[in-house]
Amino acid sequence: RIISEKNNSNVIITKGEDIHPGSSHRFWGLHAHDNGSMFFEIIMASGYQTFSINSSFVSDVWNHFALVYSGTELVLYLNGLEVWDSPLSGNLQNGSYDISVGYFPHTNLNVYGYFFEGGIDDINIWNIALDSTEIQNYMSCPPTGNEIGLVGYWNFEEGPGSTVVLDQTSNGNDG
């Protein structure tokens, strides 16, 4: 749920640190703007790539976003329906940075980084490309945590006062 009126970029999820666009410290990130557009950045073996996405989501209501990389294409699903795609191929780059949900660490401008303005719930990371039917199924019935290809699943249901977000898979990616 992205709050309107802020007129800024909200980082939904990212891996890396914001030193400058295209640096070797920004591996990937999905950003949403309160005007209904999105931005995705990724470092592939071939270099840094950015994608502006006009997804036309509505602010101030819950939306479901799924970004899928198949090895040849990048596809964005909004509320279970494909709304955008773009050719993309190559090997994903990875690094030692943690995954950040609702936060983008920044070293040059804001010592604290950038924070998401709104609510985030149910984050899933898979190492397989889900199709639209699977995405729609998991929207209605969340994963149990032991599905093949599920790398991390955070449902944010730890309860009041909890300071740790538990990974619902056996991979132990608690945050």
Coordinates of N, CA and C in Angstrom, one line a residue:
R1 N 0.9 -1.2 0.0 CA 0.0 0.0 0.0 C 0.9 1.2 0.0
I2 N 0.9 2.0 -1.1 CA 1.7 3.2 -1.2 C 0.9 4.4 -0.9
I3 N 1.4 5.2 0.0 CA 0.7 6.5 0.4 C 0.9 7.5 -0.7
S4 N -0.2 8.1 -1.1 CA -0.1 9.2 -2.1 C 0.3 10.5 -1.3
E5 N 0.5 11.6 -2.1 CA 0.8 12.9 -1.5 C 2.3 13.0 -1.2
K6 N 3.0 12.0 -1.2 CA 4.5 12.1 -0.9 C 5.3 12.5 -2.1
N7 N 4.8 12.1 -3.3 CA 5.4 12.5 -4.6 C 6.9 12.1 -4.6
N8 N 7.2 10.9 -4.2 CA 8.6 10.4 -4.3 C 8.6 9.0 -4.7
S9 N 9.9 8.5 -4.7 CA 10.1 7.1 -5.1 C 10.1 6.3 -3.8
N10 N 9.4 5.2 -3.7 CA 9.3 4.3 -2.6 C 10.0 3.0 -3.0
V11 N 11.0 2.6 -2.2 CA 11.7 1.4 -2.5 C 10.9 0.2 -1.9
I12 N 10.5 -0.7 -2.7 CA 9.8 -1.8 -2.2 C 10.8 -2.9 -1.7
I13 N 11.7 -3.2 -2.5 CA 12.7 -4.2 -2.1 C 14.0 -3.9 -3.0
T14 N 15.1 -4.1 -2.4 CA 16.4 -3.9 -3.1 C 17.5 -4.7 -2.5
K15 N 18.5 -5.0 -3.3 CA 19.7 -5.6 -2.8 C 20.8 -4.7 -3.3
G16 N 21.5 -4.1 -2.3 CA 22.6 -3.2 -2.6 C 22.6 -2.0 -1.7
E17 N 23.4 -1.0 -2.1 CA 23.5 0.2 -1.4 C 23.5 1.3 -2.4
D18 N 22.8 2.4 -2.1 CA 22.7 3.5 -3.1 C 23.9 4.4 -3.0
I19 N 25.0 4.0 -3.8 CA 26.1 4.9 -3.9 C 26.0 5.8 -5.1
H20 N 25.7 5.3 -6.2 CA 25.2 6.0 -7.4 C 24.6 5.0 -8.4
P21 N 23.7 5.4 -9.2 CA 23.1 4.5 -10.2 C 24.1 3.8 -11.0
G22 N 24.0 2.6 -11.2 CA 24.9 1.8 -12.0 C 26.2 1.4 -11.3
S23 N 26.4 1.7 -10.1 CA 27.6 1.3 -9.4 C 27.5 -0.2 -9.1
S24 N 28.6 -0.7 -8.8 CA 28.7 -2.2 -8.5 C 28.1 -2.5 -7.1
H25 N 27.5 -1.5 -6.5 CA 26.8 -1.7 -5.2 C 25.3 -1.8 -5.3
R26 N 24.8 -1.6 -6.4 CA 23.3 -1.7 -6.6 C 23.0 -2.9 -7.5
F27 N 22.7 -4.0 -6.9 CA 22.5 -5.2 -7.7 C 21.1 -5.3 -8.3
W28 N 20.0 -5.0 -7.6 CA 18.7 -4.9 -8.1 C 17.8 -4.1 -7.1
G29 N 16.7 -3.6 -7.7 CA 15.8 -2.9 -6.8 C 14.5 -2.6 -7.5
L30 N 13.4 -2.7 -6.8 CA 12.1 -2.3 -7.4 C 11.5 -1.1 -6.6
H31 N 11.2 -0.1 -7.3 CA 10.8 1.2 -6.7 C 9.4 1.5 -7.3
A32 N 8.5 2.1 -6.4 CA 7.2 2.5 -6.9 C 7.0 4.0 -6.6
H33 N 6.4 4.6 -7.5 CA 6.0 6.0 -7.4 C 4.5 6.2 -7.1
D34 N 4.2 7.2 -6.4 CA 2.7 7.3 -6.0 C 1.9 7.7 -7.2
N35 N 2.5 8.0 -8.4 CA 1.7 8.3 -9.6 C 1.3 7.1 -10.4
G36 N 1.6 5.9 -9.8 CA 1.3 4.6 -10.5 C 2.4 4.0 -11.4
S37 N 3.5 4.7 -11.4 CA 4.6 4.1 -12.2 C 5.6 3.4 -11.3
M38 N 6.4 2.6 -11.9 CA 7.5 1.9 -11.2 C 8.8 2.0 -11.9
F39 N 9.8 1.6 -11.2 CA 11.2 1.6 -11.7 C 11.9 0.4 -11.2
F40 N 12.6 -0.3 -12.1 CA 13.4 -1.5 -11.7 C 14.8 -1.3 -12.2
E41 N 15.8 -1.6 -11.4 CA 17.2 -1.5 -11.8 C 17.8 -2.8 -11.5
I42 N 18.8 -3.2 -12.4 CA 19.5 -4.5 -12.2 C 20.8 -4.4 -12.8
I43 N 21.8 -5.1 -12.2 CA 23.1 -5.3 -12.8 C 23.1 -6.7 -13.3
M44 N 23.3 -6.8 -14.6 CA 23.5 -8.1 -15.3 C 25.0 -8.2 -15.6
A45 N 25.4 -9.4 -16.1 CA 26.8 -9.6 -16.5 C 27.2 -8.5 -17.6
S46 N 26.2 -8.1 -18.4 CA 26.4 -7.2 -19.5 C 26.4 -5.7 -19.0
G47 N 26.1 -5.4 -17.7 CA 26.1 -4.1 -17.2 C 24.8 -3.7 -16.5
Y48 N 24.7 -2.4 -16.1 CA 23.6 -1.8 -15.4 C 22.5 -1.5 -16.4
Q49 N 21.2 -2.0 -16.0 CA 20.1 -1.7 -16.8 C 18.9 -1.1 -15.9
T50 N 18.2 -0.2 -16.5 CA 17.0 0.3 -15.8 C 15.8 0.2 -16.7
F51 N 14.6 0.1 -16.0 CA 13.4 -0.1 -16.7 C 12.3 0.8 -16.0
S52 N 11.8 1.7 -16.8 CA 10.6 2.5 -16.3 C 9.4 1.8 -16.7
I53 N 8.5 1.6 -15.7 CA 7.3 0.8 -15.9 C 6.1 1.6 -15.6
N54 N 5.2 1.7 -16.6 CA 3.9 2.4 -16.3 C 2.9 1.3 -16.0
S55 N 2.8 1.0 -14.7 CA 1.9 -0.1 -14.3 C 0.5 0.4 -13.9
S56 N 0.4 1.7 -13.7 CA -1.0 2.3 -13.4 C -1.6 1.7 -12.2
F57 N -0.8 1.4 -11.1 CA -1.4 0.9 -9.9 C -2.1 2.1 -9.2
V58 N -2.9 1.9 -8.2 CA -3.6 2.9 -7.5 C -3.0 3.1 -6.1
S59 N -2.7 4.3 -5.7 CA -2.1 4.5 -4.4 C -3.2 4.4 -3.4
D60 N -2.8 4.3 -2.1 CA -3.7 4.3 -0.9 C -4.6 3.1 -0.9
V61 N -4.3 2.0 -1.7 CA -5.0 0.7 -1.6 C -3.9 -0.3 -1.7
W62 N -4.2 -1.5 -1.2 CA -3.3 -2.6 -1.3 C -3.2 -3.1 -2.7
N63 N -2.0 -3.3 -3.2 CA -1.7 -3.8 -4.5 C -0.7 -5.0 -4.4
H64 N -0.8 -5.9 -5.3 CA 0.1 -7.1 -5.3 C 1.0 -6.9 -6.5
F65 N 2.3 -6.9 -6.3 CA 3.3 -6.8 -7.4 C 4.1 -8.1 -7.4
A66 N 4.3 -8.6 -8.6 CA 5.2 -9.7 -8.8 C 6.1 -9.4 -10.0
L67 N 7.4 -9.5 -9.8 CA 8.3 -9.2 -10.9 C 9.0 -10.6 -11.2
V68 N 8.9 -11.0 -12.4 CA 9.4 -12.3 -12.7 C 10.5 -12.2 -13.8
Y69 N 11.7 -12.9 -13.6 CA 12.7 -12.9 -14.6 C 12.8 -14.4 -15.1
S70 N 12.6 -14.6 -16.4 CA 12.5 -16.0 -16.9 C 13.9 -16.4 -17.5
G71 N 14.8 -15.5 -17.6 CA 16.1 -15.8 -18.3 C 16.1 -15.2 -19.7
T72 N 14.9 -14.8 -20.2 CA 14.8 -14.1 -21.5 C 13.9 -12.9 -21.5
E73 N 13.2 -12.7 -20.4 CA 12.2 -11.7 -20.3 C 12.0 -11.3 -18.8
L74 N 11.6 -10.0 -18.6 CA 11.3 -9.5 -17.3 C 9.8 -9.1 -17.4
V75 N 9.0 -9.6 -16.5 CA 7.5 -9.4 -16.5 C 7.0 -8.9 -15.2
L76 N 6.2 -7.9 -15.2 CA 5.6 -7.4 -14.0 C 4.1 -7.7 -14.0
Y77 N 3.6 -8.3 -12.9 CA 2.2 -8.6 -12.7 C 1.7 -7.7 -11.6
L78 N 0.6 -7.1 -11.9 CA -0.1 -6.2 -10.9 C -1.4 -6.9 -10.6
N79 N -1.6 -7.2 -9.3 CA -2.8 -7.8 -8.8 C -3.1 -9.1 -9.6
G80 N -2.1 -9.8 -10.0 CA -2.2 -11.1 -10.7 C -2.3 -11.0 -12.2
L81 N -2.3 -9.8 -12.8 CA -2.4 -9.7 -14.2 C -1.1 -9.1 -14.8
E82 N -0.7 -9.7 -15.9 CA 0.5 -9.1 -16.5 C 0.2 -7.7 -17.1
V83 N 1.1 -6.7 -16.7 CA 0.9 -5.4 -17.1 C 2.0 -4.8 -17.9
W84 N 3.2 -5.5 -17.9 CA 4.4 -5.0 -18.5 C 5.4 -6.1 -18.7
D85 N 6.1 -6.0 -19.8 CA 7.2 -7.0 -20.1 C 8.3 -6.3 -20.9
S86 N 9.5 -6.9 -20.8 CA 10.6 -6.3 -21.6 C 11.6 -7.5 -21.8
P87 N 12.2 -7.5 -22.9 CA 13.3 -8.5 -23.1 C 14.4 -8.3 -22.2
L88 N 15.0 -9.3 -21.6 CA 16.2 -9.3 -20.8 C 16.8 -10.6 -20.7
S89 N 18.1 -10.7 -20.9 CA 18.7 -12.0 -20.8 C 20.1 -11.8 -20.3
G90 N 20.6 -12.9 -19.8 CA 22.0 -12.9 -19.2 C 22.0 -13.3 -17.7
N91 N 23.1 -13.3 -17.2 CA 23.3 -13.8 -15.8 C 23.1 -12.6 -14.8
L92 N 22.3 -12.9 -13.8 CA 22.1 -11.9 -12.7 C 23.4 -11.8 -11.9
Q93 N 23.7 -10.6 -11.5 CA 24.8 -10.4 -10.6 C 24.3 -10.4 -9.1
N94 N 25.2 -10.9 -8.3 CA 24.8 -11.0 -6.9 C 26.0 -10.5 -6.0
G95 N 25.7 -10.1 -4.8 CA 26.8 -9.6 -4.0 C 26.5 -9.9 -2.5
S96 N 27.3 -9.4 -1.7 CA 27.2 -9.7 -0.3 C 26.2 -8.8 0.5
Y97 N 25.7 -7.8 -0.2 CA 24.7 -6.9 0.5 C 23.5 -7.7 0.9
D98 N 22.9 -7.3 2.0 CA 21.6 -7.8 2.5 C 20.5 -7.3 1.5
I99 N 19.4 -8.1 1.6 CA 18.2 -7.6 0.9 C 17.5 -6.7 1.9
S100 N 17.0 -5.5 1.4 CA 16.3 -4.5 2.2 C 14.9 -4.4 1.7
V101 N 13.9 -4.5 2.6 CA 12.5 -4.4 2.3 C 12.0 -3.0 2.9
G102 N 11.5 -2.2 2.0 CA 11.0 -0.9 2.4 C 12.1 0.1 2.8
Y103 N 13.3 -0.2 2.5 CA 14.4 0.7 2.9 C 15.5 0.6 1.8
F104 N 16.1 1.7 1.5 CA 17.2 1.7 0.6 C 18.4 2.4 1.2
P105 N 19.4 1.6 1.7 CA 20.6 2.2 2.3 C 21.3 3.2 1.4
H106 N 21.7 4.3 1.9 CA 22.4 5.4 1.1 C 23.6 5.9 1.9
T107 N 24.7 6.0 1.2 CA 25.9 6.5 1.9 C 26.3 7.9 1.6
N108 N 25.8 8.5 0.5 CA 26.3 9.8 0.1 C 25.3 11.0 0.5
L109 N 24.0 10.8 0.5 CA 23.1 11.9 0.7 C 22.4 11.8 2.1
N110 N 21.9 10.7 2.4 CA 21.1 10.6 3.6 C 21.7 9.4 4.4
V111 N 22.4 9.7 5.5 CA 23.0 8.6 6.2 C 22.1 7.5 6.6
Y112 N 20.8 7.8 6.7 CA 19.9 6.8 7.1 C 19.3 6.0 6.0
G113 N 19.4 6.6 4.8 CA 18.8 5.9 3.6 C 17.4 6.4 3.3
Y114 N 16.7 5.7 2.5 CA 15.3 6.1 2.1 C 14.3 5.0 2.6
F115 N 13.2 5.5 3.1 CA 12.2 4.6 3.7 C 11.0 4.6 2.9
F116 N 10.3 3.4 2.8 CA 9.0 3.3 2.1 C 7.9 4.0 2.9
E117 N 7.1 4.7 2.1 CA 5.9 5.4 2.7 C 4.7 4.6 2.4
G118 N 4.3 3.8 3.4 CA 3.1 2.9 3.1 C 3.2 1.6 3.9
G119 N 2.6 0.6 3.4 CA 2.7 -0.7 4.1 C 3.1 -1.8 3.1
I120 N 3.9 -2.8 3.6 CA 4.4 -3.9 2.8 C 4.0 -5.2 3.6
D121 N 3.5 -6.2 2.9 CA 3.2 -7.4 3.5 C 3.5 -8.6 2.5
D122 N 3.8 -9.7 3.0 CA 4.1 -10.9 2.2 C 5.1 -10.7 1.1
I123 N 6.4 -10.8 1.4 CA 7.4 -10.8 0.4 C 7.9 -12.2 0.1
N124 N 8.0 -12.6 -1.2 CA 8.4 -13.9 -1.6 C 9.6 -13.7 -2.6
I125 N 10.6 -14.5 -2.4 CA 11.7 -14.5 -3.4 C 11.9 -16.0 -3.9
W126 N 11.8 -16.2 -5.2 CA 11.9 -17.5 -5.8 C 13.1 -17.6 -6.7
N127 N 13.7 -18.8 -6.8 CA 14.8 -19.0 -7.8 C 14.3 -19.7 -9.1
I128 N 13.0 -19.7 -9.2 CA 12.3 -20.2 -10.5 C 11.3 -19.1 -10.9
A129 N 11.0 -19.1 -12.2 CA 10.1 -18.1 -12.8 C 8.7 -18.6 -12.6
L130 N 7.9 -18.0 -11.8 CA 6.4 -18.3 -11.6 C 5.6 -17.8 -12.8
D131 N 4.6 -18.6 -13.2 CA 3.7 -18.1 -14.3 C 2.5 -17.4 -13.6
S132 N 1.6 -16.8 -14.4 CA 0.5 -16.0 -13.9 C -0.5 -16.9 -13.1
T133 N -0.7 -18.1 -13.4 CA -1.5 -19.0 -12.6 C -1.0 -19.2 -11.2
E134 N 0.3 -19.5 -11.1 CA 1.0 -19.7 -9.8 C 1.0 -18.4 -9.0
I135 N 1.2 -17.2 -9.6 CA 1.1 -16.0 -8.9 C -0.3 -15.7 -8.4
Q136 N -1.3 -15.9 -9.2 CA -2.7 -15.8 -8.7 C -3.0 -16.7 -7.6
N137 N -2.5 -18.0 -7.7 CA -2.7 -18.9 -6.6 C -2.1 -18.4 -5.3
Y138 N -0.8 -18.0 -5.3 CA -0.2 -17.5 -4.1 C -0.7 -16.2 -3.6
M139 N -1.4 -15.4 -4.4 CA -2.1 -14.2 -3.9 C -3.2 -14.6 -3.0
S140 N -4.0 -15.7 -3.3 CA -5.1 -16.2 -2.6 C -4.7 -17.1 -1.4
C141 N -3.7 -17.9 -1.6 CA -3.3 -18.8 -0.6 C -1.7 -18.8 -0.5
P142 N -1.2 -18.0 0.5 CA 0.2 -17.8 0.6 C 1.0 -19.1 0.6
P143 N 2.3 -19.1 0.3 CA 3.1 -20.3 0.3 C 3.2 -20.8 1.8
T144 N 3.5 -22.1 1.9 CA 3.6 -22.7 3.2 C 5.1 -22.6 3.7
G145 N 6.0 -22.4 2.8 CA 7.4 -22.2 3.1 C 8.3 -23.4 2.6
N146 N 7.7 -24.4 2.2 CA 8.5 -25.6 1.7 C 8.3 -25.8 0.2
E147 N 7.8 -24.9 -0.6 CA 7.6 -25.0 -2.0 C 9.0 -25.1 -2.7
I148 N 9.1 -25.9 -3.8 CA 10.3 -25.9 -4.6 C 10.6 -24.6 -5.2
G149 N 11.8 -24.1 -5.1 CA 12.2 -22.8 -5.6 C 12.0 -21.6 -4.8
L150 N 11.3 -21.8 -3.6 CA 11.1 -20.6 -2.7 C 12.3 -20.4 -1.9
V151 N 13.0 -19.3 -2.1 CA 14.2 -19.0 -1.4 C 13.9 -18.3 -0.1
G152 N 13.0 -17.4 -0.1 CA 12.6 -16.6 1.2 C 11.2 -16.2 1.1
Y153 N 10.5 -16.2 2.3 CA 9.1 -15.8 2.4 C 9.0 -15.2 3.8
W154 N 8.6 -13.9 3.8 CA 8.3 -13.1 5.0 C 6.9 -12.7 5.0
N155 N 6.1 -13.1 6.0 CA 4.7 -12.7 6.0 C 4.4 -11.6 7.0
F156 N 5.4 -11.2 7.8 CA 5.3 -10.0 8.7 C 4.2 -10.2 9.7
E157 N 4.1 -11.5 10.2 CA 3.0 -11.8 11.2 C 3.7 -12.2 12.5
E158 N 4.8 -11.6 12.9 CA 5.5 -11.9 14.1 C 4.8 -11.4 15.4
G159 N 4.0 -10.4 15.2 CA 3.2 -9.8 16.4 C 3.9 -8.5 16.9
P160 N 3.1 -7.9 17.8 CA 3.6 -6.6 18.3 C 4.8 -6.7 19.1
G161 N 5.7 -5.8 19.0 CA 6.9 -5.8 19.8 C 8.1 -6.6 19.2
S162 N 7.8 -7.4 18.2 CA 8.9 -8.2 17.6 C 9.9 -7.3 16.9
T163 N 11.1 -7.6 17.0 CA 12.2 -6.9 16.3 C 12.8 -7.7 15.2
V164 N 12.3 -8.9 14.9 CA 12.9 -9.8 13.9 C 11.7 -10.2 13.0
V165 N 12.0 -10.2 11.7 CA 11.0 -10.7 10.7 C 11.5 -12.1 10.3
L166 N 10.7 -13.1 10.5 CA 11.1 -14.5 10.3 C 10.8 -15.0 8.9
D167 N 11.8 -15.6 8.4 CA 11.7 -16.3 7.1 C 10.9 -17.5 7.3
Q168 N 9.8 -17.7 6.6 CA 8.9 -18.8 6.7 C 9.5 -20.1 6.0
T169 N 10.6 -20.0 5.3 CA 11.2 -21.2 4.7 C 12.2 -21.7 5.7
S170 N 12.8 -22.8 5.4 CA 13.9 -23.4 6.2 C 15.2 -22.9 5.9
N171 N 15.3 -21.8 5.1 CA 16.6 -21.2 4.7 C 17.1 -20.3 5.7
G172 N 16.3 -19.9 6.7 CA 16.9 -19.1 7.8 C 17.2 -17.6 7.4
N173 N 16.6 -17.1 6.5 CA 16.9 -15.7 6.1 C 16.1 -14.7 6.9
D174 N 16.2 -14.8 8.2 CA 15.5 -13.9 9.1 C 16.1 -12.5 9.0
G175 N 15.3 -11.5 9.3 CA 15.8 -10.1 9.2 C 15.4 -9.3 10.4

